[in-house]
Short mmCIF file of C-alpha atoms in Angstrom, two decimals:
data_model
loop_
_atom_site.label_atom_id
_atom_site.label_comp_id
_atom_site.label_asym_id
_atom_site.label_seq_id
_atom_site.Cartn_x
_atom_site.Cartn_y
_atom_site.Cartn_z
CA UNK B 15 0.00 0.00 0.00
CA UNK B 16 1.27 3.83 -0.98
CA UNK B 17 1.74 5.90 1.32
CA UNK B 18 0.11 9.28 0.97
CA UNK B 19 2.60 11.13 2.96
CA UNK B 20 5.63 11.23 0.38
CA UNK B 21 3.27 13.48 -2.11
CA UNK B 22 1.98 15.48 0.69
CA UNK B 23 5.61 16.39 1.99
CA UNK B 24 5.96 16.94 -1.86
CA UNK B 25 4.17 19.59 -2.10
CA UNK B 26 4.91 20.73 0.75
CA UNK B 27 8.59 21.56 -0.17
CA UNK B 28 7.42 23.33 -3.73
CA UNK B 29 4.83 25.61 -2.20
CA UNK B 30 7.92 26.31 0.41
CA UNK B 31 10.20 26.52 -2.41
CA UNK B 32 7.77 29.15 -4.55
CA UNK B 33 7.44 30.71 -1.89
CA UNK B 34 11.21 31.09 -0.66
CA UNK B 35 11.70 31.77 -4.40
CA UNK B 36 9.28 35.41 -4.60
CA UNK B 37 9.76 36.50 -1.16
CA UNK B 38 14.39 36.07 -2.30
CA UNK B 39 13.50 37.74 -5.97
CA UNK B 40 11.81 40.86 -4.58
CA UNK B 41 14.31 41.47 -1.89
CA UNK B 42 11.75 41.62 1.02
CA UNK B 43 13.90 41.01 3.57
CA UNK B 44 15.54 43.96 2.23
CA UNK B 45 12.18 46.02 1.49
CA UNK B 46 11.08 45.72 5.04
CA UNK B 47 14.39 46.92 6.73
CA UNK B 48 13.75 50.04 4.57
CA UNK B 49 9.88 50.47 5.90
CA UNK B 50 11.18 50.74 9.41
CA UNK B 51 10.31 46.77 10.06
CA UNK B 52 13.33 46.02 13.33
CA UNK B 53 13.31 43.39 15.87
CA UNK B 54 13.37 44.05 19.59
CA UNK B 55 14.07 41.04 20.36
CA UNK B 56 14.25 37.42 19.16
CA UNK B 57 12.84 36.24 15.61
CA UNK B 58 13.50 39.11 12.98
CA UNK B 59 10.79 40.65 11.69
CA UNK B 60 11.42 38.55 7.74
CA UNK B 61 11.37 35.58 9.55
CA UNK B 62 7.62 36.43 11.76
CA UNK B 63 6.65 38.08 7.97
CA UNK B 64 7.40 34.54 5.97
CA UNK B 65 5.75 32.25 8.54
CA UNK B 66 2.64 34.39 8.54
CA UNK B 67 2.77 35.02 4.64
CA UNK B 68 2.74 30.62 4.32
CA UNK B 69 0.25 29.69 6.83
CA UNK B 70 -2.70 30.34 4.45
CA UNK B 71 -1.15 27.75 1.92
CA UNK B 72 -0.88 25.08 4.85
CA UNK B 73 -4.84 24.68 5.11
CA UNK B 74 -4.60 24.88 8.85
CA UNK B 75 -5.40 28.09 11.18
CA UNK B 76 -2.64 29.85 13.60
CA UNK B 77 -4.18 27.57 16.79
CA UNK B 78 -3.94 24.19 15.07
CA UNK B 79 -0.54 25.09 13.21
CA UNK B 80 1.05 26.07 16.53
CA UNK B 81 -0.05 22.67 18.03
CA UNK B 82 0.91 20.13 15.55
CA UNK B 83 4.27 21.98 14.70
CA UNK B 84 6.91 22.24 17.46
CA UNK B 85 9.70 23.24 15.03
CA UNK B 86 12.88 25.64 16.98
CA UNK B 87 12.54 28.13 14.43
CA UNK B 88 8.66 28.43 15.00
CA UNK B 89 7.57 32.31 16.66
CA UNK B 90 4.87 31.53 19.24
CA UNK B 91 1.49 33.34 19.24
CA UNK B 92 2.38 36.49 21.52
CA UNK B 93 5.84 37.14 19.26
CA UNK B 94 3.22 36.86 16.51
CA UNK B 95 0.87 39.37 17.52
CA UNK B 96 3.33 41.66 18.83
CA UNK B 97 4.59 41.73 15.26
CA UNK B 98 0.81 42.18 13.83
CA UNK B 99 0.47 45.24 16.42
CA UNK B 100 2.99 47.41 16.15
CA UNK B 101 2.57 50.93 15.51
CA UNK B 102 6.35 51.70 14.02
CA UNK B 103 6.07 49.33 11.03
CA UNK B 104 5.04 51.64 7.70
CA UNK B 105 3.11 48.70 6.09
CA UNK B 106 1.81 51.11 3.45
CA UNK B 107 5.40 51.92 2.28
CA UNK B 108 6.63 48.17 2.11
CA UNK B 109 3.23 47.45 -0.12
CA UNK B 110 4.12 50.23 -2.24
CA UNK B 111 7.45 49.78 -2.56
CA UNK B 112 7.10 45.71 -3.16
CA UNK B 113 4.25 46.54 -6.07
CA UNK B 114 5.82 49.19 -8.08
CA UNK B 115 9.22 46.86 -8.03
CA UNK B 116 7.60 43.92 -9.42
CA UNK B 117 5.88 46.29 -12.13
CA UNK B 118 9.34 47.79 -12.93
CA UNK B 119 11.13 44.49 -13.20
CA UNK B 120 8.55 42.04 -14.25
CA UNK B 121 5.37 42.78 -15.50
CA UNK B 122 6.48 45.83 -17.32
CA UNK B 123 8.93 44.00 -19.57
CA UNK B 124 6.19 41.46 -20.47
CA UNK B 125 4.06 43.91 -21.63
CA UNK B 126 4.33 46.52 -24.49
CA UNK B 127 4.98 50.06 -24.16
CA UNK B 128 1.23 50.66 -26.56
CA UNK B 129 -0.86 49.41 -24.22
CA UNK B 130 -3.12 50.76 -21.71
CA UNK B 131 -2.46 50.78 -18.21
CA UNK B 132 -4.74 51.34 -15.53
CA UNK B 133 -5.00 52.80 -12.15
CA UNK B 134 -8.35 51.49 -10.25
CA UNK B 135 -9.84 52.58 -7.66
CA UNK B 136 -12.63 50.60 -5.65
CA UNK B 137 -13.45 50.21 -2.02
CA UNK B 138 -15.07 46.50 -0.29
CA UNK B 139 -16.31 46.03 3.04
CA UNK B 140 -13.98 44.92 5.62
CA UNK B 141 -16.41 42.93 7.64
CA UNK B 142 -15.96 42.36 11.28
CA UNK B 143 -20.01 42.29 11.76
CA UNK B 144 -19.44 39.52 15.33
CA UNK B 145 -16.62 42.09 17.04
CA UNK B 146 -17.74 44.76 19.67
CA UNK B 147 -14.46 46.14 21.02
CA UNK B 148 -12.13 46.62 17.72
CA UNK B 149 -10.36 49.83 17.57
CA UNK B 150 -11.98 52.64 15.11
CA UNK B 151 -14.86 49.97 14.03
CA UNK B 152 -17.72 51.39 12.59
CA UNK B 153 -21.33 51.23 11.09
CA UNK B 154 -21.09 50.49 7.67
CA UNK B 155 -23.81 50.32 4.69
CA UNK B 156 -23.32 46.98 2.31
CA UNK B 157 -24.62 47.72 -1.08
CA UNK B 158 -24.86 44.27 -1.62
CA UNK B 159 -26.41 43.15 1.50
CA UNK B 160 -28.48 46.39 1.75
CA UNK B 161 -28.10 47.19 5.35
CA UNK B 162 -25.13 48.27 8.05
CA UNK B 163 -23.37 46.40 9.14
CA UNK B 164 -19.97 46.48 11.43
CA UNK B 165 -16.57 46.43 10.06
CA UNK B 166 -14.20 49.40 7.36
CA UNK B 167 -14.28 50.59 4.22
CA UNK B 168 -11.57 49.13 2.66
CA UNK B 169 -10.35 51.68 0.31
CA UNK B 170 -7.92 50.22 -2.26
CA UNK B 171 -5.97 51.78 -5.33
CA UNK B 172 -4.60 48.81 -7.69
CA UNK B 173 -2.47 48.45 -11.20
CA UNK B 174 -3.52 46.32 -14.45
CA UNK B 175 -1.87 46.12 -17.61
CA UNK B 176 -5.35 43.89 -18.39
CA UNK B 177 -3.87 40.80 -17.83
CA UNK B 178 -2.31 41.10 -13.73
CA UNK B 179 -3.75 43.35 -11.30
CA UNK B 180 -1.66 44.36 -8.58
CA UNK B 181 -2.74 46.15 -5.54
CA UNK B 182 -0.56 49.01 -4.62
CA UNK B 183 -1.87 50.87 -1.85
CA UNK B 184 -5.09 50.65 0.50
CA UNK B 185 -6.95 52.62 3.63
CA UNK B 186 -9.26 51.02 6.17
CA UNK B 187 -11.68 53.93 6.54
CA UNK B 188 -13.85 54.15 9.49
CA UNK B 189 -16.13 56.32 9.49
CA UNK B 190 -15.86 60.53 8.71
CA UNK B 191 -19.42 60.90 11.22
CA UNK B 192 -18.50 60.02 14.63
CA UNK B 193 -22.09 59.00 15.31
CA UNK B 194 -20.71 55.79 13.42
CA UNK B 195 -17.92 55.06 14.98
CA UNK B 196 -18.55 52.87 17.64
CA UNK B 197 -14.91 52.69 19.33
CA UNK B 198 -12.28 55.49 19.30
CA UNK B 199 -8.27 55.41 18.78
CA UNK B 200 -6.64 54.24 21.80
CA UNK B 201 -5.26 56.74 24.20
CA UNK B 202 -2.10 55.27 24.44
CA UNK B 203 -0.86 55.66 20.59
CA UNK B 204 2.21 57.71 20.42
CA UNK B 205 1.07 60.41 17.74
CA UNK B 206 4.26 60.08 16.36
CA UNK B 207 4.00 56.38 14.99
CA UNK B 208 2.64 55.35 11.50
CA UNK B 209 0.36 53.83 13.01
CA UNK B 210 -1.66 57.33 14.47
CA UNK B 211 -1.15 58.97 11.05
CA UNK B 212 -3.22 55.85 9.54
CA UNK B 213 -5.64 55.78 12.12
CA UNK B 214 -6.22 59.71 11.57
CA UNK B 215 -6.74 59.01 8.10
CA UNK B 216 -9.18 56.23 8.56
CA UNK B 217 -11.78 59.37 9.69
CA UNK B 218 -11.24 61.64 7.06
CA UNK B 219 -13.81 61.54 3.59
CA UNK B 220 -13.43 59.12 1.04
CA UNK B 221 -12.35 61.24 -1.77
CA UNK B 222 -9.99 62.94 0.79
CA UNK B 223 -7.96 59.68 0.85
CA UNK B 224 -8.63 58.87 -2.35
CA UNK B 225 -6.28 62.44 -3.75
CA UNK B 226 -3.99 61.34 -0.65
CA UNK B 227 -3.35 57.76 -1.73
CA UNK B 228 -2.64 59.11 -5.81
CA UNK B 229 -0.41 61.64 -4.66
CA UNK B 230 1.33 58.98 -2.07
CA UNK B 231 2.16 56.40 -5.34
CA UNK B 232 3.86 59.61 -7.68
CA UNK B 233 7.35 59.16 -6.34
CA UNK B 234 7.47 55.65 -7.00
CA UNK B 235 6.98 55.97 -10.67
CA UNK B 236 4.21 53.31 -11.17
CA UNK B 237 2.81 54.28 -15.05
CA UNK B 238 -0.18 54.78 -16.11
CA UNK B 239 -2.68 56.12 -18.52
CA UNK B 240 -5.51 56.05 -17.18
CA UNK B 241 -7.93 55.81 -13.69
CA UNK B 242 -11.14 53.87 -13.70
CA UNK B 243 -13.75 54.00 -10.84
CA UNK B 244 -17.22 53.46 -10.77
CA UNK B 245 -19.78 55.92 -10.72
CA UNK B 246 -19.56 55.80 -6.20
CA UNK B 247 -16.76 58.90 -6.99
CA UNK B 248 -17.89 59.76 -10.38
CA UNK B 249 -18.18 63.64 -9.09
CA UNK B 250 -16.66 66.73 -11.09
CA UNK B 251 -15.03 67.89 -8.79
CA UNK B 252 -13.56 64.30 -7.85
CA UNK B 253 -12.68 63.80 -11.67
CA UNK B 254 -11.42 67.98 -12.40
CA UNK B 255 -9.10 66.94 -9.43
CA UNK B 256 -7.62 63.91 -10.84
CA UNK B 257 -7.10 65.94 -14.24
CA UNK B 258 -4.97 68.20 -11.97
CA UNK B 259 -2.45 65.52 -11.49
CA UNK B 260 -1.90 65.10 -15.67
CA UNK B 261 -3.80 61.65 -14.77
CA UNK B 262 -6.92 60.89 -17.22
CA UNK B 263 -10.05 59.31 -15.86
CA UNK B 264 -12.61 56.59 -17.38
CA UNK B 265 -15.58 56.08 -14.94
CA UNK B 266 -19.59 54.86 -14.79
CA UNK B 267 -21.97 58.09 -14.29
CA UNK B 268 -24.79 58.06 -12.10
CA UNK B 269 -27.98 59.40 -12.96
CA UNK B 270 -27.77 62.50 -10.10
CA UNK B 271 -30.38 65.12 -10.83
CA UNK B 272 -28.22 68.11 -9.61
CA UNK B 273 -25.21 67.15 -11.78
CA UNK B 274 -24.86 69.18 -14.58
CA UNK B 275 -22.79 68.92 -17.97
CA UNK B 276 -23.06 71.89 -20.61
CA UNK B 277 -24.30 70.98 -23.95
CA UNK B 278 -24.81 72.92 -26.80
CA UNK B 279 -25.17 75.95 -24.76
CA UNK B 280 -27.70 74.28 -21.91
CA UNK B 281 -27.20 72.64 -18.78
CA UNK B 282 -28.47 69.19 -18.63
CA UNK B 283 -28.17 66.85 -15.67
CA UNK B 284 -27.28 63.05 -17.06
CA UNK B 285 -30.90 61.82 -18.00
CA UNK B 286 -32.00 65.42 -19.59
CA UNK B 287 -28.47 64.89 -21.97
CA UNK B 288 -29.47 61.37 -22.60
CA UNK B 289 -33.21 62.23 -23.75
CA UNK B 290 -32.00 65.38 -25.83
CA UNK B 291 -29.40 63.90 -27.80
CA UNK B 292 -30.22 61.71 -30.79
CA UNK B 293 -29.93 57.52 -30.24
CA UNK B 294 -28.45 55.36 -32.89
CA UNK B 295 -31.58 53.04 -34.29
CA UNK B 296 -33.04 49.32 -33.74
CA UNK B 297 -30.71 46.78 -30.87
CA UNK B 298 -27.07 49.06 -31.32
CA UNK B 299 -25.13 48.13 -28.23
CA UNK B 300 -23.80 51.86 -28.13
CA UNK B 301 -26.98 54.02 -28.21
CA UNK B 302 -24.90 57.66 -28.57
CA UNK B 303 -22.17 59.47 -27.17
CA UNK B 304 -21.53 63.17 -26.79
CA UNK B 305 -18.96 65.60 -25.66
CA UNK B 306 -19.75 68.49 -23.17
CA UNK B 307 -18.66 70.89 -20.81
CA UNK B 308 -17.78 69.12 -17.35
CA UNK B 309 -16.71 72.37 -15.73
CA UNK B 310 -13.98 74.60 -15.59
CA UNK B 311 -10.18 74.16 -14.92
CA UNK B 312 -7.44 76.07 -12.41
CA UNK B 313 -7.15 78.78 -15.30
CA UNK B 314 -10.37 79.00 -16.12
CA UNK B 315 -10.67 76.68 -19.32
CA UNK B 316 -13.52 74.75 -20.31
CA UNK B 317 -12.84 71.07 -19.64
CA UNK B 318 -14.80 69.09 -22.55
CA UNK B 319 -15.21 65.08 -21.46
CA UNK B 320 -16.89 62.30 -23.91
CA UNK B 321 -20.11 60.59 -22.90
CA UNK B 322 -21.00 57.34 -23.85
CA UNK B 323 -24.58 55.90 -23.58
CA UNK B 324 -24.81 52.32 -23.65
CA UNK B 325 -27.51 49.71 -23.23
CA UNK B 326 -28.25 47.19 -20.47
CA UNK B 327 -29.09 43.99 -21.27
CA UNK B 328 -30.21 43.27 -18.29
CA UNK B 329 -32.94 45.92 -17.89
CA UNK B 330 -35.51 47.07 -20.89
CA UNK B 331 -35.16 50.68 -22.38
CA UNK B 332 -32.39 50.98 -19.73
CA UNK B 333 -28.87 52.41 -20.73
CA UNK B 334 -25.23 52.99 -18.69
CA UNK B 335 -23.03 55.58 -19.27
CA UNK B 336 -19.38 56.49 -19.08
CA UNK B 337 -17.29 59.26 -19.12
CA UNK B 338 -14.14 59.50 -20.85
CA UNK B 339 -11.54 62.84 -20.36
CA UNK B 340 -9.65 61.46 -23.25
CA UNK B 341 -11.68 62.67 -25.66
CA UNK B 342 -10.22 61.09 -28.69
CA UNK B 343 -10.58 57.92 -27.66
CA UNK B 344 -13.33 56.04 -29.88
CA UNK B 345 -16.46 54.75 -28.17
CA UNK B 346 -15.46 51.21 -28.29
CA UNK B 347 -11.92 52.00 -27.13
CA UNK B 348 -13.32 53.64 -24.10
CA UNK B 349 -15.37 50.54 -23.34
CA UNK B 350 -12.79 48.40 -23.99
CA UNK B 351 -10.40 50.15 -21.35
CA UNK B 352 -13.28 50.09 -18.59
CA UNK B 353 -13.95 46.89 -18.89
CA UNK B 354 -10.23 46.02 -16.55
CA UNK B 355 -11.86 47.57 -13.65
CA UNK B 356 -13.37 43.86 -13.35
CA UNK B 357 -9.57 42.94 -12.10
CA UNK B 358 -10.21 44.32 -8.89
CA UNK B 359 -13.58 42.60 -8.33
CA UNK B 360 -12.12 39.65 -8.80
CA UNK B 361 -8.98 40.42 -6.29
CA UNK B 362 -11.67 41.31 -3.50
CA UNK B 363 -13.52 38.20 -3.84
CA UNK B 364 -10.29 35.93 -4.18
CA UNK B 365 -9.04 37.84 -0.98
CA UNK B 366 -12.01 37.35 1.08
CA UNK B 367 -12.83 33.66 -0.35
CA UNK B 368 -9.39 32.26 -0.31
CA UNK B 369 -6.60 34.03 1.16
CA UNK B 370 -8.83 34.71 4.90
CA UNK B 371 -8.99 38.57 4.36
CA UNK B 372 -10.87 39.53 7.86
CA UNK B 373 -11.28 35.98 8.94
CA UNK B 374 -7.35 34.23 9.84
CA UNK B 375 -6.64 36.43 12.56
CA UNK B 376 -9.22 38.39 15.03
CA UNK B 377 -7.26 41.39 16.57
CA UNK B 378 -8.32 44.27 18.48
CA UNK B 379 -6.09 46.78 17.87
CA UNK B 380 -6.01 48.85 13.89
CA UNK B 381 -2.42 47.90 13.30
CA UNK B 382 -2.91 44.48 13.57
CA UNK B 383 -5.80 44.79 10.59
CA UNK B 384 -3.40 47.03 8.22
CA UNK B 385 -0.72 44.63 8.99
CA UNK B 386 -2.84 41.36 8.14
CA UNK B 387 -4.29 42.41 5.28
CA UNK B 388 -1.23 44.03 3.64
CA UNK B 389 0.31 40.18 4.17
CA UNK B 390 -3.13 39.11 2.51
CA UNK B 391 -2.39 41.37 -0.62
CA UNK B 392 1.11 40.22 -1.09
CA UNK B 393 -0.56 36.60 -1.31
CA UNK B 394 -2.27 37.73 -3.92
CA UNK B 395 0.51 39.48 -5.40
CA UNK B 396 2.67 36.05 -5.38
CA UNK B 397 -0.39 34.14 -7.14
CA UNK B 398 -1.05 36.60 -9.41
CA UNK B 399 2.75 36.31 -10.71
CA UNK B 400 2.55 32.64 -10.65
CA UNK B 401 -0.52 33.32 -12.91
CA UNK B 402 0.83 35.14 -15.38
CA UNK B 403 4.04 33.04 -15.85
CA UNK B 404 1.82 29.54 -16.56
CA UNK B 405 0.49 31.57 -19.57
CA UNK B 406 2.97 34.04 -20.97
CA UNK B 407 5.43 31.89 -22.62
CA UNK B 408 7.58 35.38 -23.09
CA UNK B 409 8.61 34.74 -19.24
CA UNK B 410 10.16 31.60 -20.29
CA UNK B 411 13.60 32.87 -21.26
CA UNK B 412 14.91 35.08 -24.27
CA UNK B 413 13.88 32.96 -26.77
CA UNK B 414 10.36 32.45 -25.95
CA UNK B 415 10.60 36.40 -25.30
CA UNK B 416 11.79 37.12 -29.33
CA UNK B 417 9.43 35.06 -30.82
CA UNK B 418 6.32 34.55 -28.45
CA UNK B 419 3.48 37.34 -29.19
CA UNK B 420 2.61 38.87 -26.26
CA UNK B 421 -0.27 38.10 -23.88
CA UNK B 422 -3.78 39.76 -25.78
CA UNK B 423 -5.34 42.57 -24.03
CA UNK B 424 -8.43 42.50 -23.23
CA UNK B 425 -10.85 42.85 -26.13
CA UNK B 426 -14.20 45.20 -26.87
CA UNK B 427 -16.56 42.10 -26.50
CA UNK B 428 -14.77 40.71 -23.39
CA UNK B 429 -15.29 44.23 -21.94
CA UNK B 430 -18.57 44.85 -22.92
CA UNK B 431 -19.67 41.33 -21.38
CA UNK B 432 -17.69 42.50 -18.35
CA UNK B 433 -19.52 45.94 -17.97
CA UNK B 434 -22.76 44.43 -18.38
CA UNK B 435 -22.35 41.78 -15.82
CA UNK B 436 -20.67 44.15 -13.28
CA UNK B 437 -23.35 47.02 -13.54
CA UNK B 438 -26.49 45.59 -13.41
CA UNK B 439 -27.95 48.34 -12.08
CA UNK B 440 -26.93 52.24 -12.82
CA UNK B 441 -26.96 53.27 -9.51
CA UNK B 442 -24.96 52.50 -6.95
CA UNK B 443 -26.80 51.31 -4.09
CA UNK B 444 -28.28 48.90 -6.42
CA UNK B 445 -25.15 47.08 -7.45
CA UNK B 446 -25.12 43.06 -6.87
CA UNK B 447 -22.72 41.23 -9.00
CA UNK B 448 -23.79 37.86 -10.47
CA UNK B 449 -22.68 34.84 -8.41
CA UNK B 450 -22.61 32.97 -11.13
CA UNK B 451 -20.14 34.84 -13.53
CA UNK B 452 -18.08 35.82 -10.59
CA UNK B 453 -17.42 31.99 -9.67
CA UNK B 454 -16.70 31.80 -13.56
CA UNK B 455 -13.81 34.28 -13.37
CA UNK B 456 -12.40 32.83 -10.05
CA UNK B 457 -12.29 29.12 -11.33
CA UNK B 458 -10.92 30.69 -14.60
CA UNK B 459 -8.39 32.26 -12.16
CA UNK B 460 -7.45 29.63 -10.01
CA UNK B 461 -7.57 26.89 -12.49
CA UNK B 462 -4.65 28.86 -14.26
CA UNK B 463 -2.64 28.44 -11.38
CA UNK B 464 -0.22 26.03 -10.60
CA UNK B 465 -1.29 22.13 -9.21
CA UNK B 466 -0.18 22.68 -5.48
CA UNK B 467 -1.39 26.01 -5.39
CA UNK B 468 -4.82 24.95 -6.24
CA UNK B 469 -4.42 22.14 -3.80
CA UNK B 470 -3.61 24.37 -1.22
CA UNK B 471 -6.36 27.42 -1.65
CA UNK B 472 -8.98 24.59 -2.13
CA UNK B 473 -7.85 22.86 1.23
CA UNK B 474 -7.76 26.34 2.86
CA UNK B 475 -11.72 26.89 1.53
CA UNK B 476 -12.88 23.78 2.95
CA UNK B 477 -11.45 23.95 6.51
CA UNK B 478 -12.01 27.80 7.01
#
């Protein structure tokens, strides 16, 4: 009779061996020495980073991992949690810094200088609906669940070249209204720590963090062409602002009654431009699009945008729009480009699902959340590499490189498929993605990925 142990220790040693392999290639040791990560004492802070980075892949929680493993070079819980809760550690630096290296010196050489790159910005609830005493938590609405519920915001800013998404920064809002905030920062926090300034930040407005998190990224040189957000931040003076910083935006429009866009001489709110204007005949997918006056900028200048009406399949005489700042780009090109804003969809629900976002560990304190879920995002970071070396044969060696074609962005259908599926409904408190087509992407996702890595998430699934 075979043993079944001699395949499990197999894989095992690759996922160890992957794993050893990104976190050496990247130079985190290295990268966390820079973002002020130091050990007081005992296990360095690489060593308390790797053993919390693997112990999603092991399918076993912190508790039963601690018990069944008695190895030397093993931290125990309290060195672990001391880690998670410091206040020195600039988490948001080492994520930045980590990202925009792997663009620089990976992705960016498999992909063509012609193509569009994307900045997207999205925020997901950070549930922690069962805790009562977590610092800064606060009432929250779910658009998809349609009521509050307790947890964050969890503001994120991520990369695409349309084929690997990358998260690059993120902010665990609170709440701005302290009616909402059920639990305060605690009184012991030395203002001067990283930790304060992020929990500071956590109250401010969305679109406050939003400009802070954009102008954060600019000195480390990540490219891109354009920013995509739904129609949440789809504001003038949200989008006038991001022109400011030479940075175009593509973004969904919501039907607001006291926004305005000037049009042939008249100001129309978003359904008044769609009824004047005339609509292509019989099934088109793009009824009409328009350019008009979104407002003015620093000097004074008209700032002309390009509207694009299209139809939903999923409700009669319904339509969507978008609004493009590039006005040159073609109607099609515009929904083309949109369409990667599905990336980070898919990284929320393969964070949550698979790699324990929230759910692995349950501390108190805000650090400890920043800290966990910046761990969770480089998990995603490593799969998402592993990803996109099983398909692009141009990572193969120089060979491959000269006379592979590269990966194929995505295309106008794919994106208009994408758009309709992801905005079912125009407005935003209507929004509910389709379980089906989500689990689509996700198995389309994981299924790319290498044998023990699918082992391992799947194991995770069923035990957490």
């Amino acid at each position: 009779m075979q043993s079944i142990l001699p395949e499990t220790n197999s894989n095992e040693n690759q996922t160890n061996f992957q794993i050893g392999n990104f976190l050496k290639r990247y130079h985190v040791s290295r990268l966390l020495r820079q973002s002020n990560f130091d050990k007081e004492k005992g296990f360095s802070c690489f060593h308390i980073f790797r053993f919390i980075f693997i112990l999603v892949f092991t399918g076993k929680n912190l508790y039963r991992f601690l018990h069944m493993n008695h190895a030397i070079d093993q931290p125990e819980k309290d060195t672990i949690y001391r880690f998670l809760n410091s206040t020195r550690y600039n988490w948001r630096k080492f994520l930045l810094t980590l990202s925009t290296l792997i663009i620089k010196e990976t992705v960016s050489l498999l992909t063509s200088a012609e193509r569009v790159k994307v900045l997207i910005f999205d925020d997901s609830l950070f549930s922690r609906n069962r805790s009562k005493a977590v610092e800064l938590l606060a009432k929250v609405y779910d658009h998809t669940e349609k009521r509050y519920m307790r947890g964050f915001r969890m503001l994120t800013l991520g990369w695409s070249d349309g084929n690997t998404f990358l998260p690059l920064s993120f902010s665990l809002l609170s709440s701005e209204n302290e009616k909402n905030r059920l639990n305060g920062i605690n009184s012991l926090i030395d203002k001067r720590t990283n930790g304060f300034k992020l929990r500071k930040e956590s109250m401010k407005k969305t679109t406050e963090v939003m400009f802070e998190l954009l102008d954060q990224l600019a000195p480390y040189g990540a490219q891109a062409d354009y920013l995509l957000f739904d129609s949440w931040y789809a504001f003038p003076k949200v989008i006038l602002n991001v022109m400011e910083r030479n940075l175009h935006v593509i973004c969904m429009l919501k039907a607001m009654p006291k926004v305005f866009y000037q049009y042939v001489g008249k100001s129309m709110n978003l359904t008044g431009l769609y009824n004047y204007i005339y609509k292509k005949p019989g099934r088109a997918r793009i009824l009409a699009s328009v350019i008009v006056e979104l407002g003015k900028d620093m000097q004074g200048q008209p700032v002309k945008v390009k509207i694009v009406f299209v139809r939903d399949r999923n409700r009669s005489r319904k339509w969507l729009a978008l609004l493009s700042t590039d006005t040159a780009l073609s109607d099609e090109e515009i929904i083309r480009i949109y369409g990667k804003r599905w990336d980070i969809e898919v990284f929320f629900k393969m964070s949550k699902s698979y790699l324990k976002l929230a759910k692995e560990f349950q501390g108190r304190s805000y650090d400890s959340m920043v800290a966990h879920t910046t761990i969770v995002f480089c998990r995603y970071i490593m799969l998402a590499l592993e990803s996109r070396n099983s398909r692009d044969l141009r990572t193969i060696g120089n060979l491959f490189y000269t006379c592979c074609d590269e990966l194929q962005d995505i295309s106008f259908v794919t994106a208009l498929f994408l758009l309709f599926d992801l905005l079912k409904e125009a407005l935003r408190e209507h929004l509910s993605l389709s379980g089906q087509k989500l689990e689509e992407f996700i198995s389309q996702f994981i299924s790319s990925l290498p044998s023990f890595f699918k082992d391992r998430l799947q194991l995770s699934v069923c035990e957490s």
